[in-house]
Short mmCIF file of C-alpha atoms in Angstrom, two decimals:
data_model
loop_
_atom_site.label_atom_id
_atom_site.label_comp_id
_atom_site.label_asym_id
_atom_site.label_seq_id
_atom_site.Cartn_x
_atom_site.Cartn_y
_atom_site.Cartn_z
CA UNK A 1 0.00 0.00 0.00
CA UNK A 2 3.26 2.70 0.25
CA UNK A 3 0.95 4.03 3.66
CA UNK A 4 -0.97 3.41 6.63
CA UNK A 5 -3.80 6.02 4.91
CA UNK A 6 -3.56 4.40 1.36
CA UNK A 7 -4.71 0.71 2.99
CA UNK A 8 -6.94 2.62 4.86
CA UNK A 9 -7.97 4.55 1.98
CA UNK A 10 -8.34 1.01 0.30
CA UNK A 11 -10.36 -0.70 2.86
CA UNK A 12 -12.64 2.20 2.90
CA UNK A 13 -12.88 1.81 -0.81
CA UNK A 14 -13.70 -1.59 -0.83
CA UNK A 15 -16.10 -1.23 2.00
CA UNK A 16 -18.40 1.45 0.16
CA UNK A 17 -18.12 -0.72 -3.27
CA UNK A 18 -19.39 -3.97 -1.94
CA UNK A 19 -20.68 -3.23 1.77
CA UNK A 20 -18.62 -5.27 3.57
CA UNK A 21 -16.90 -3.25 6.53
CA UNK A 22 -15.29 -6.35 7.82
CA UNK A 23 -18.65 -6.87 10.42
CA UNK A 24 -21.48 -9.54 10.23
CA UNK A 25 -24.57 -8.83 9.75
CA UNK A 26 -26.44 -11.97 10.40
CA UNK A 27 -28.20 -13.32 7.35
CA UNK A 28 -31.82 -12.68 6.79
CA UNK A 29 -33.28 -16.21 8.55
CA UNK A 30 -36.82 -14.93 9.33
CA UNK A 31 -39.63 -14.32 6.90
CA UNK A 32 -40.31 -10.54 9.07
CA UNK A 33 -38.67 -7.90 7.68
CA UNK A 34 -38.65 -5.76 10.95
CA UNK A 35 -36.37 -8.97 12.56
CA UNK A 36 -34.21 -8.70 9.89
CA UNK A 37 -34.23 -4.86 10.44
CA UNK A 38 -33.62 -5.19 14.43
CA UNK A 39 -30.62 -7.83 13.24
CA UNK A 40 -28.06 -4.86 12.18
CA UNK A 41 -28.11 -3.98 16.29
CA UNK A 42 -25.56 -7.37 15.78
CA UNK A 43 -23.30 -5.06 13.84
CA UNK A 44 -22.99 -2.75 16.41
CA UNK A 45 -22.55 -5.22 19.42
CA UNK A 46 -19.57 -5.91 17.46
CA UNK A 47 -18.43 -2.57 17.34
CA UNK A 48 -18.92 -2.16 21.24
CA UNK A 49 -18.17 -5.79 22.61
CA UNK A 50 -16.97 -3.62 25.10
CA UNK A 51 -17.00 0.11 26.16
CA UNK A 52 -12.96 0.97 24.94
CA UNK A 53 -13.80 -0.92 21.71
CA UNK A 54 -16.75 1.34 20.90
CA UNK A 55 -14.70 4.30 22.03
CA UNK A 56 -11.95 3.41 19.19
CA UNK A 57 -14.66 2.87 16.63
CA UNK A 58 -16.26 6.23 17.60
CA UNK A 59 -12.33 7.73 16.80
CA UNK A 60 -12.28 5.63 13.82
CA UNK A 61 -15.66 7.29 12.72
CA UNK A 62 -14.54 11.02 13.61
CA UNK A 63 -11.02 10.30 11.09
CA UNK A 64 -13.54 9.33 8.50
CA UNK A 65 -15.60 12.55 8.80
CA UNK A 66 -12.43 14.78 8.82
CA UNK A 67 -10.77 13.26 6.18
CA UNK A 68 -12.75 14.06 2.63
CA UNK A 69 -11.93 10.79 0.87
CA UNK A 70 -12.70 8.81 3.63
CA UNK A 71 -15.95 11.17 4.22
CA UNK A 72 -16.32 10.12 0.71
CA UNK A 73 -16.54 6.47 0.76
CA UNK A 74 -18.56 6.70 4.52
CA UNK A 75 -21.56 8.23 2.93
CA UNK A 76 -21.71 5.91 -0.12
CA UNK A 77 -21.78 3.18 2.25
CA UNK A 78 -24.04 4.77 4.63
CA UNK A 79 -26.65 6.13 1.33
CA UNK A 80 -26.18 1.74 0.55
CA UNK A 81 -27.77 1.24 4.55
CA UNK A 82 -30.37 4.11 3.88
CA UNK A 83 -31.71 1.98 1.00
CA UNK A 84 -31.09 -1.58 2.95
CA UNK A 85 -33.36 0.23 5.51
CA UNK A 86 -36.22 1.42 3.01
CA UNK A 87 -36.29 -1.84 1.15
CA UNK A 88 -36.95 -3.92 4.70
CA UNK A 89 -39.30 -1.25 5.49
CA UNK A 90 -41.39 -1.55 2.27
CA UNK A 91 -41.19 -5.20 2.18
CA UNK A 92 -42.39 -4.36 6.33
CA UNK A 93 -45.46 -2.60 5.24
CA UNK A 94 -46.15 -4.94 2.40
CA UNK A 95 -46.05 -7.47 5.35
CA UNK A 96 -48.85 -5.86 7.38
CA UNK A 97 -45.56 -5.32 10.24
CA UNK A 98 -45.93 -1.74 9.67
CA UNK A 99 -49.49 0.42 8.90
CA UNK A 100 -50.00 1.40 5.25
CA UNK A 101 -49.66 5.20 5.91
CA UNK A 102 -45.56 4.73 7.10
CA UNK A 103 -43.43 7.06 5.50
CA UNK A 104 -40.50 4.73 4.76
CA UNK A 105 -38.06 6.79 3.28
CA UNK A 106 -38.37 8.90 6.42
CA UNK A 107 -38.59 6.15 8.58
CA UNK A 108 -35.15 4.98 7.27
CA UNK A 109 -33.55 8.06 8.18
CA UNK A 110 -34.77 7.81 12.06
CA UNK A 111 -33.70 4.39 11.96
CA UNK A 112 -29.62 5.90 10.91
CA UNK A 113 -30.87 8.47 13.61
CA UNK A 114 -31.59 6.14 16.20
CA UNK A 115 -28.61 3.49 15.93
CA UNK A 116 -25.78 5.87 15.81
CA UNK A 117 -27.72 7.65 18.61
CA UNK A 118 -28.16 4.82 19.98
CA UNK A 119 -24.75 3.70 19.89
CA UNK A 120 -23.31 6.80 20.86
CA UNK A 121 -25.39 6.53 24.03
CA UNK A 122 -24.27 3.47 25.01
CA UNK A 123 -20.65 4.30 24.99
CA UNK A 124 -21.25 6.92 27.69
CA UNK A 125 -23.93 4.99 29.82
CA UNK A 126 -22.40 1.47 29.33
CA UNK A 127 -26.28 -0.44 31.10
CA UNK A 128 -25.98 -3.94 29.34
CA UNK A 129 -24.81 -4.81 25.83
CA UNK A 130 -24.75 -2.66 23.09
CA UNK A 131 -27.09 -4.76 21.04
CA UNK A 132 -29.94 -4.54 23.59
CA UNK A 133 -28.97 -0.91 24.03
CA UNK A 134 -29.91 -0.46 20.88
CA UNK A 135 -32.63 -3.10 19.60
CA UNK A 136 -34.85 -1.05 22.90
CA UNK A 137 -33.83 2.31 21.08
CA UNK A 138 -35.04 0.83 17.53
CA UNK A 139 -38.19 -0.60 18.71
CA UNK A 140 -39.11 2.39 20.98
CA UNK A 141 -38.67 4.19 17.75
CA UNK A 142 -40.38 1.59 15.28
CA UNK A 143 -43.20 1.41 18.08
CA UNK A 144 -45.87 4.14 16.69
CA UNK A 145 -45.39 2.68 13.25
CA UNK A 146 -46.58 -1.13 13.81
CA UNK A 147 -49.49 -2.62 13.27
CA UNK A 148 -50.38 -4.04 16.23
CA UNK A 149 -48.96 -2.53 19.60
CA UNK A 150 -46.00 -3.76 20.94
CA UNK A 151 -45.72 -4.43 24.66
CA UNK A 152 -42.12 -4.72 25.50
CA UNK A 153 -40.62 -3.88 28.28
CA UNK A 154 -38.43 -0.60 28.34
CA UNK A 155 -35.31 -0.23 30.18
CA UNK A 156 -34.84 2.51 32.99
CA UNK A 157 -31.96 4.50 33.09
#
């Protein structure tokens, strides 16, 4: 690579061309498209397995955003979630998960909202994993949106 920032550079490249940023994001293994939706929380419990992890990733993030190529490559791959997020949405609705009148292309952009929130959140009040952390934030947000109600419990902080 001649650099540490050209193999960055290159990862980054390769990230935003085929989506894969080196996480998992467990494979779609339900017919509901909101539990394959609530699945990318996975992604981030991998990001935060624990609370110094998600603090490098946060200073991994903040690089990206100063950097303009990196910036670059971060928002193809994040406009490449945005639609992930609409499709499960409209396949959600089409499902009966969600009521007919959702707005899905704004609903996809509280759900970016809400996990890097989310995520942020976590880092500085560290209650439980990261992926419950955030699958409570989702569905508290997803909540007003569903078909039927949606009784779950809601943690306290």
């Amino acid at each position: 690579f001649g650099s540490k920032r050209a193999m960055v550079l290159a990862h980054a490249r390769h990230a935003a061309a085929t989506g894969d940023v080196g996480l998992t994001v467990p494979s779609r293994r339900t017919s509901s498209p909101l539990e394959a939706l609530r699945s990318v929380t996975a992604m981030y419990e991998q990001l935060a397995d624990s609370p110094r992890a998600a603090v490098r990733n946060l200073a991994y993030l903040l690089n990206d955003l100063a950097d303009p190529a990196l910036r670059r490559h971060l928002l193809r791959l994040s406009r490449a979630a945005r639609v992930w997020y609409e499709e499960l949405l409209t396949d959600a609705v089409a499902a009966r998960e969600l009521r007919a009148d959702t707005d899905v292309r704004a609903l996809a952009r509280l759900i970016e909202v809400t996990l890097r929130g989310s995520f942020l959140n976590w880092t500085l009040y560290r209650d439980g994993s990261a992926a419950v952390w955030l699958r409570e934030d989702l569905d508290d947000m997803l909540r007003p949106h569903l078909m039927r109600g949606d009784n779950r419990r809601r943690r306290k902080i």
